[in-house]
Amino acid sequence: MRTSRFLLSTLKETPAEASIASHQLMLRAGLIRQLASGLYIWLPTGQRVLQKVQNIIREEMNKSGALEINMPVVQPSELWQESGRWEHYGPELCRFTDRKDNSFVLGPTHEEVVTWLSRYEIKSYKQLPMNLYQIQTKFRDEVRPRFGVMRGREFVMKDAYSFHMNKESLRKTYEVMYDTYCRIFDRLGLTYRPVEADTGSIGGSHSHEFQVLADAGEDIIAFSTESDYAANIEMAEAVAPKESRKAPAKEMTSISTPDAKTIAEVAEFLNTPETSLCKSLVVHGTNQKTGADELVLLVLRGDHELNEVKAEKISGINKPLTMATDEEIRAAFGAGPGSLGPVGFNGRIIVDRTAAVCSDFYCGANKDGFHLGGVNWDRDVPSYEVQDLRCVVEGDPSPDGKGTLVLKHGIEVGQVFELGTKYSQAMNCTVLNEEGKNIPMEMGCYGIGVTRVIAAAIEQNHDDKGIIWPAPMAPFQIAIIPINYNKSDSVKEAADRLYAELTAKGYEVILDDRGERPGVMFADMKLIGVPHSIILGEKSLAEGLAEYEERTSDSKEKLPLAEIVAKIEKALA
RNA sequence: CGGCGAUUAGCGCAGCCCGGUAGCGCAUCUGGUUUGGGACCAGAGGGUCGCAGGUUCGAACCCUGCAUCGCCGACCA
């Protein structure tokens, strides 16, 4: 490719809307342009990267035995009603009607369509297992699109769906996909970790996420210092403290705490650490026996945070988790949210494992402006349950018993699920087994955020000059930078000859034939992150020399022109 | 969906408080000089100041509404 015939579209200045490195660089390097909130055009440079990532994914998926298909973006609403997700998927699901007033959605994912397909195409257990995948555009009307393609509304995803006779077969394919994902992310040159994950609204039982480690990541991952335990913080178990609760040493007393409402304020007012306080949160629940709505009190140690995913999984707590309003709280407790506590509350109380071993603690008095001190479970609060409610914090013991936990930010680039029969049952997707009996197929699903992978790679690989692509993702492998291309015959001749030679060998070469000043060419090639550059100048050429520069280290080396091709071939081998 | 902010040339911004000829830098085009790390000189093109109302002799500027974009939070296979 010659720059004069290419749409390089680089920007010197950073557009104001971009806040993280990958978004800024994708705009500056001319990979993408924003069309509307969460919608992006992929420019030629970006499209080349996108296709490279897609090809690697496709190769590895094909190697794993999966079969590529292509399903429509537009899907009939009836399928979503069949699966039950018409109700459960919120406004994120973009719904519309056609001219005949038939109802459709823009596919945010394709479980319904692929299940519909398999219902017709898979008739016998002899066809199983089968794994179908596509690389396709999805649309999710995100509440808040941000960070460029990291969280766009329209994005490219590789999604695969596997079908099985039984759980053993599903588990086998799950393992194959897990390994395939490792190979894909290894090949892409990313630093990532597979972590235990929540299954979220897609449903299912067993799941791992593939997280690219980067500070800009929106997820938090807990790792063990000693073992390979790793989990999304949503899932990471906060194990029960080993030490048992101390016997009460103090009498319960009421303390006036005017204007102290938050944990930090109360701790400061009482001149005591946050760990000696317990905080109380009120959520909506359903009474297990009567089925009536009720308010449930959740109690955590003052320095800990509620893990909403864990709370939602407790039966009797409404999903999605909804906090009680100030009015509801006042009606039930006779006090506002800043002064709540378990003492005297006669509804359901769920206490976090760590809070449950606190003794002589402080908590709200259920009276505005007052807290209680010297509070003890059992003695002062006779009836309560103990559950794992909180987010883990750094230093917590690892759930597998080895080492302690550290927390890091991650970008979720892939996820593998065991779905089970959630969709096959709801949509009557069955197969005849060896006994001639109709059974719902076991299903798995496996996604990779293709466009997000690119943003994640840039988050991990850039410097102040621009992108430093992992070799397999680079839009071009080699840049030829001729100084005075338009004026010097020797430079032009050498550049054209090298370009022809390297191109004929099958390399992806970009020749900067714009005749720009050297600084402009260097800056552009570094910005778009071409891994290898050949610099040709008239003076060096007169001595038979060319220069080789490598992007990762920005190191330069002069060597005979005749040896440059061999040098490049070695570097790219 | 709540709170906050922005919207003026392709991009980054000033002008608004205090109403009266729409500006700067970068980019683009022309000519010239330059050519090893985002050059210099001279000239040129490019704007319904987000949209709609209102106040006013007169609105980029003041008022009202709406839209879009962004930030923080809630949300998220």
XYZ file of N, CA and C in Angstrom, chain A residues 123-256:
402
model
N -31.732 -33.444 14.400
C -32.861 -34.328 14.670
C -32.459 -35.565 15.438
N -31.176 -35.934 15.297
C -30.735 -37.179 15.917
C -29.499 -36.953 16.772
N -29.376 -37.756 17.806
C -28.187 -37.673 18.662
C -26.919 -37.960 17.879
N -27.066 -38.624 16.713
C -25.889 -38.965 15.912
C -25.217 -37.714 15.350
N -25.975 -36.605 15.275
C -25.392 -35.357 14.760
C -24.617 -34.599 15.840
N -24.757 -35.067 17.081
C -24.177 -34.330 18.203
C -22.816 -34.895 18.604
N -21.966 -34.106 19.231
C -22.165 -32.689 19.518
C -21.945 -31.836 18.274
N -22.534 -30.650 18.287
C -22.326 -29.711 17.192
C -22.090 -28.326 17.778
N -21.132 -27.614 17.171
C -20.809 -26.264 17.649
C -20.898 -25.303 16.469
N -21.841 -24.374 16.532
C -22.059 -23.414 15.444
C -21.610 -22.034 15.891
N -20.899 -21.337 15.005
C -20.471 -19.988 15.395
C -20.621 -19.019 14.253
N -20.587 -17.726 14.613
C -20.600 -16.664 13.613
C -19.755 -15.510 14.132
N -19.310 -14.679 13.190
C -18.662 -13.425 13.569
C -19.577 -12.352 13.019
N -20.182 -11.587 13.937
C -21.328 -10.807 13.505
C -21.512 -9.557 14.324
N -22.255 -8.613 13.780
C -22.540 -7.362 14.473
C -23.699 -7.544 15.439
N -23.519 -7.027 16.640
C -24.584 -7.060 17.648
C -25.002 -5.636 17.946
N -26.215 -5.485 18.446
C -26.632 -4.158 18.902
C -27.214 -4.257 20.297
N -26.654 -3.487 21.207
C -27.225 -3.356 22.543
C -27.354 -1.889 22.855
N -28.549 -1.477 23.201
C -28.777 -0.065 23.467
C -28.284 0.249 24.873
N -26.966 0.276 25.021
C -26.321 0.493 26.312
C -26.816 1.780 26.962
N -26.986 1.724 28.272
C -27.406 2.908 29.016
C -26.382 4.017 28.825
N -25.129 3.646 28.963
C -24.094 4.655 28.793
C -22.934 4.106 27.993
N -22.980 4.297 26.671
C -21.847 3.892 25.854
C -20.656 4.751 26.254
N -19.449 4.176 26.271
C -18.272 4.973 26.610
C -17.000 4.257 26.208
N -15.912 4.987 26.311
C -14.585 4.445 26.027
C -14.482 3.914 24.597
N -15.107 4.598 23.646
C -14.988 4.180 22.250
C -15.591 2.811 22.017
N -14.869 1.955 21.293
C -15.430 0.644 20.962
C -15.403 -0.317 22.160
N -14.817 0.129 23.266
C -14.779 -0.726 24.452
C -16.197 -1.023 24.948
N -17.024 -0.012 24.961
C -18.423 -0.211 25.316
C -19.280 0.582 24.344
N -19.368 0.083 23.123
C -20.187 0.725 22.111
C -21.581 0.117 22.144
N -22.467 0.646 21.342
C -23.805 0.050 21.243
C -23.810 -1.012 20.151
N -23.123 -0.706 19.052
C -22.982 -1.710 18.006
C -21.552 -2.227 18.067
N -21.381 -3.523 18.010
C -20.030 -4.067 18.107
C -19.977 -5.421 17.427
N -18.763 -5.851 17.101
C -18.591 -7.139 16.431
C -18.254 -8.191 17.476
N -18.935 -9.309 17.380
C -18.713 -10.368 18.336
C -18.624 -11.702 17.600
N -17.763 -12.547 18.126
C -17.752 -13.940 17.673
C -18.571 -14.692 18.702
N -19.660 -15.295 18.275
C -20.447 -16.071 19.231
C -20.659 -17.484 18.715
N -20.412 -18.437 19.618
C -20.548 -19.850 19.268
C -21.548 -20.498 20.213
N -22.263 -21.499 19.686
C -23.282 -22.184 20.477
C -23.137 -23.673 20.228
N -22.976 -24.428 21.304
C -22.794 -25.868 21.123
C -24.008 -26.639 21.644
N -24.235 -27.799 21.027
C -25.412 -28.624 21.344
C -24.973 -30.044 21.665
N -25.601 -30.608 22.703
C -25.128 -31.894 23.223
C -26.280 -32.759 23.705
N -25.927 -34.068 23.755
C -26.839 -35.070 24.293
C -26.882 -35.018 25.813
N -25.726 -34.730 26.414
C -25.647 -34.819 27.870
C -24.587 -33.864 28.410
N -24.526 -33.785 29.721
C -23.633 -32.837 30.395
C -22.151 -33.157 30.168
N -21.828 -34.463 30.044
C -20.428 -34.835 29.846
C -19.928 -34.269 28.519
N -20.749 -34.417 27.501
C -20.381 -33.906 26.188
C -20.244 -32.385 26.225
N -21.176 -31.741 26.907
C -21.119 -30.280 27.044
C -19.827 -29.870 27.739
N -19.503 -30.582 28.818
C -18.292 -30.245 29.564
C -17.050 -30.394 28.697
N -17.068 -31.424 27.830
C -15.924 -31.643 26.942
C -15.742 -30.465 25.978
N -16.849 -30.054 25.348
C -16.755 -28.937 24.404
C -16.381 -27.646 25.129
N -16.917 -27.489 26.328
C -16.565 -26.328 27.143
C -15.050 -26.260 27.325
N -14.461 -27.420 27.639
C -13.003 -27.482 27.822
C -12.287 -27.144 26.514
N -12.813 -27.689 25.402
C -12.194 -27.414 24.100
C -12.247 -25.918 23.805
N -13.403 -25.290 24.083
C -13.530 -23.865 23.808
C -12.628 -23.054 24.735
N -12.543 -23.479 25.971
C -11.650 -22.808 26.925
C -10.221 -22.816 26.379
N -9.780 -23.981 25.910
C -8.428 -24.091 25.354
C -8.291 -23.289 24.066
N -9.346 -23.320 23.235
C -9.321 -22.567 21.986
C -9.177 -21.075 22.273
N -9.911 -20.609 23.278
C -9.829 -19.186 23.635
C -8.424 -18.840 24.108
N -7.822 -19.739 24.880
C -6.449 -19.487 25.319
C -5.529 -19.372 24.111
N -5.714 -20.265 23.133
C -4.868 -20.207 21.937
C -5.090 -18.910 21.169
N -6.360 -18.489 21.054
C -6.658 -17.244 20.328
C -5.989 -16.054 21.012
N -6.158 -15.938 22.315
C -5.605 -14.765 23.001
C -4.084 -14.841 23.085
N -3.540 -16.066 23.131
C -2.085 -16.213 23.050
C -1.587 -15.714 21.702
N -2.249 -16.173 20.644
C -1.825 -15.770 19.302
C -1.929 -14.266 19.108
N -2.956 -13.666 19.710
C -3.136 -12.218 19.566
C -2.101 -11.446 20.383
N -1.381 -12.150 21.238
C -0.322 -11.490 21.998
C -0.821 -10.670 23.173
N -1.950 -11.083 23.755
C -2.518 -10.330 24.871
C -2.102 -10.933 26.215
N -1.985 -10.085 27.214
C -1.790 -10.557 28.576
C -3.174 -10.660 29.211
N -3.605 -11.885 29.484
C -4.981 -12.090 29.909
C -5.032 -13.168 30.972
N -6.183 -13.306 31.605
C -6.396 -14.378 32.557
C -7.811 -14.913 32.423
N -7.987 -16.229 32.373
C -9.335 -16.782 32.484
C -9.743 -16.733 33.953
N -10.947 -16.256 34.226
C -11.381 -16.149 35.620
C -12.787 -16.723 35.788
N -13.073 -17.216 36.971
C -14.423 -17.701 37.266
C -15.388 -16.527 37.204
N -16.564 -16.772 36.608
C -17.456 -15.646 36.347
C -18.890 -15.963 36.696
N -19.635 -14.888 36.922
C -21.069 -14.981 37.112
C -21.715 -15.204 35.744
N -22.858 -15.885 35.723
C -23.477 -16.164 34.432
C -24.423 -15.060 33.983
N -24.787 -14.153 34.894
C -25.591 -12.991 34.517
C -26.915 -13.359 33.896
N -27.427 -12.443 33.082
C -28.793 -12.609 32.595
C -28.896 -13.617 31.454
N -27.738 -14.077 30.943
C -27.815 -15.061 29.863
C -28.214 -16.419 30.433
N -28.030 -16.608 31.705
C -28.437 -17.837 32.368
C -27.397 -18.925 32.243
N -27.583 -19.987 32.981
C -26.645 -21.092 32.896
C -25.939 -21.334 34.211
N -25.034 -22.299 34.184
C -24.470 -22.758 35.440
C -23.003 -22.420 35.627
N -22.182 -22.768 34.649
C -20.744 -22.749 34.835
C -20.161 -21.773 33.832
N -19.223 -20.931 34.241
C -18.749 -19.908 33.316
C -17.371 -19.377 33.678
N -16.595 -19.070 32.646
C -15.333 -18.360 32.816
C -15.332 -17.135 31.911
N -14.707 -16.071 32.402
C -14.456 -14.904 31.561
C -12.985 -14.871 31.226
N -12.667 -14.309 30.058
C -11.275 -14.060 29.704
C -11.044 -12.568 29.849
N -10.181 -12.228 30.769
C -9.969 -10.833 31.128
C -8.578 -10.389 30.707
N -8.543 -9.300 29.937
C -7.274 -8.671 29.595
C -6.934 -7.697 30.714
N -5.755 -7.843 31.284
C -5.401 -7.005 32.429
C -5.010 -5.608 31.955
N -5.743 -4.604 32.440
C -5.461 -3.212 32.070
C -6.165 -2.296 33.068
N -5.491 -1.199 33.415
C -6.058 -0.291 34.417
C -7.376 0.323 33.977
N -7.571 0.471 32.667
C -8.804 1.080 32.177
C -9.975 0.102 32.230
N -9.726 -1.148 32.609
C -10.781 -2.149 32.617
C -11.907 -1.798 33.576
N -13.120 -2.177 33.203
C -14.279 -1.861 34.023
C -14.586 -2.958 35.035
N -13.964 -4.117 34.876
C -14.195 -5.215 35.815
C -13.060 -5.280 36.828
N -13.355 -5.885 37.970
C -12.311 -6.106 38.969
C -12.171 -7.606 39.175
N -10.908 -8.059 39.112
C -10.600 -9.473 39.200
C -9.813 -9.732 40.478
N -10.166 -10.819 41.163
C -9.434 -11.212 42.369
C -8.509 -12.384 42.029
N -7.238 -12.255 42.384
C -6.243 -13.303 42.134
C -5.658 -13.782 43.455
N -5.256 -15.041 43.459
C -4.525 -15.532 44.620
C -3.034 -15.272 44.431
N -2.358 -14.953 45.536
C -0.914 -14.750 45.469
C -0.167 -16.072 45.325
N -0.804 -17.171 45.718
C -0.093 -18.450 45.784
C -0.540 -19.470 44.741
N -1.814 -19.396 44.327
C -2.316 -20.424 43.411
C -2.803 -19.759 42.130
N -3.397 -20.535 41.223
C -3.914 -19.927 39.999
C -5.395 -19.576 40.126
N -5.864 -19.483 41.366
C -7.248 -19.037 41.565
C -7.414 -17.622 41.034
N -8.459 -17.415 40.223
C -8.777 -16.074 39.731
C -10.272 -16.028 39.491
N -10.920 -14.973 39.948
C -12.369 -14.850 39.771
C -12.744 -13.398 39.637
N -13.814 -13.165 38.886
C -14.408 -11.838 38.869
C -14.854 -11.526 40.296
N -14.693 -10.277 40.703
C -15.028 -9.914 42.081
C -16.496 -10.222 42.388
N -17.340 -10.211 41.336
C -18.748 -10.571 41.522
C -18.895 -11.981 42.097
N -17.930 -12.842 41.755
C -18.019 -14.257 42.094
C -17.110 -14.649 43.248
N -16.066 -13.881 43.494
C -15.037 -14.293 44.451
C -15.639 -14.425 45.841
N -15.502 -15.624 46.396
C -16.089 -15.897 47.698
C -15.270 -15.234 48.804
N -15.972 -14.562 49.701
C -15.323 -14.048 50.905
C -15.491 -15.128 51.962
N -14.429 -15.851 52.240
C -14.552 -17.015 53.134
C -14.792 -16.541 54.565
N -15.462 -17.398 55.310
C -15.769 -17.047 56.700
C -14.476 -16.907 57.496
N -14.377 -15.880 58.325
C -13.157 -15.698 59.121
C -12.892 -16.926 59.988
N -11.609 -17.251 60.142
C -11.249 -18.421 60.961
C -11.524 -18.182 62.437
N -11.157 -16.970 62.877
C -11.320 -16.693 64.313
C -12.814 -16.626 64.660
N -13.149 -17.152 65.800
C -14.555 -17.123 66.190
C -14.846 -15.813 66.921
N -16.124 -15.575 67.107
C -16.541 -14.307 67.693
C -16.146 -14.234 69.166
N -15.695 -13.062 69.578
C -15.346 -12.873 70.999
C -16.623 -12.717 71.818
N -16.535 -13.103 73.048
C -17.692 -12.967 73.945
C -17.961 -11.489 74.205
N -19.231 -11.115 74.386
C -19.550 -9.713 74.668
C -18.793 -9.224 75.904
N -18.230 -8.025 75.790
C -17.484 -7.463 76.913
C -18.135 -6.171 77.399
N -19.035 -5.636 76.551
C -19.630 -4.343 76.903
C -21.144 -4.455 76.933
N -21.731 -3.527 77.676
C -23.188 -3.377 77.665
C -23.569 -2.553 76.434
N -24.768 -2.808 75.926
C -25.244 -2.017 74.800
C -25.660 -0.631 75.306
N -25.136 0.428 74.634
C -25.472 1.789 75.054
C -25.871 2.617 73.849
N -26.713 3.592 74.094
C -27.151 4.500 73.054
C -26.260 5.738 73.060
N -25.839 6.174 71.861
C -24.922 7.298 71.749
C -25.511 8.315 70.787
N -25.511 9.559 71.190
C -25.995 10.619 70.300
C -24.935 10.904 69.244
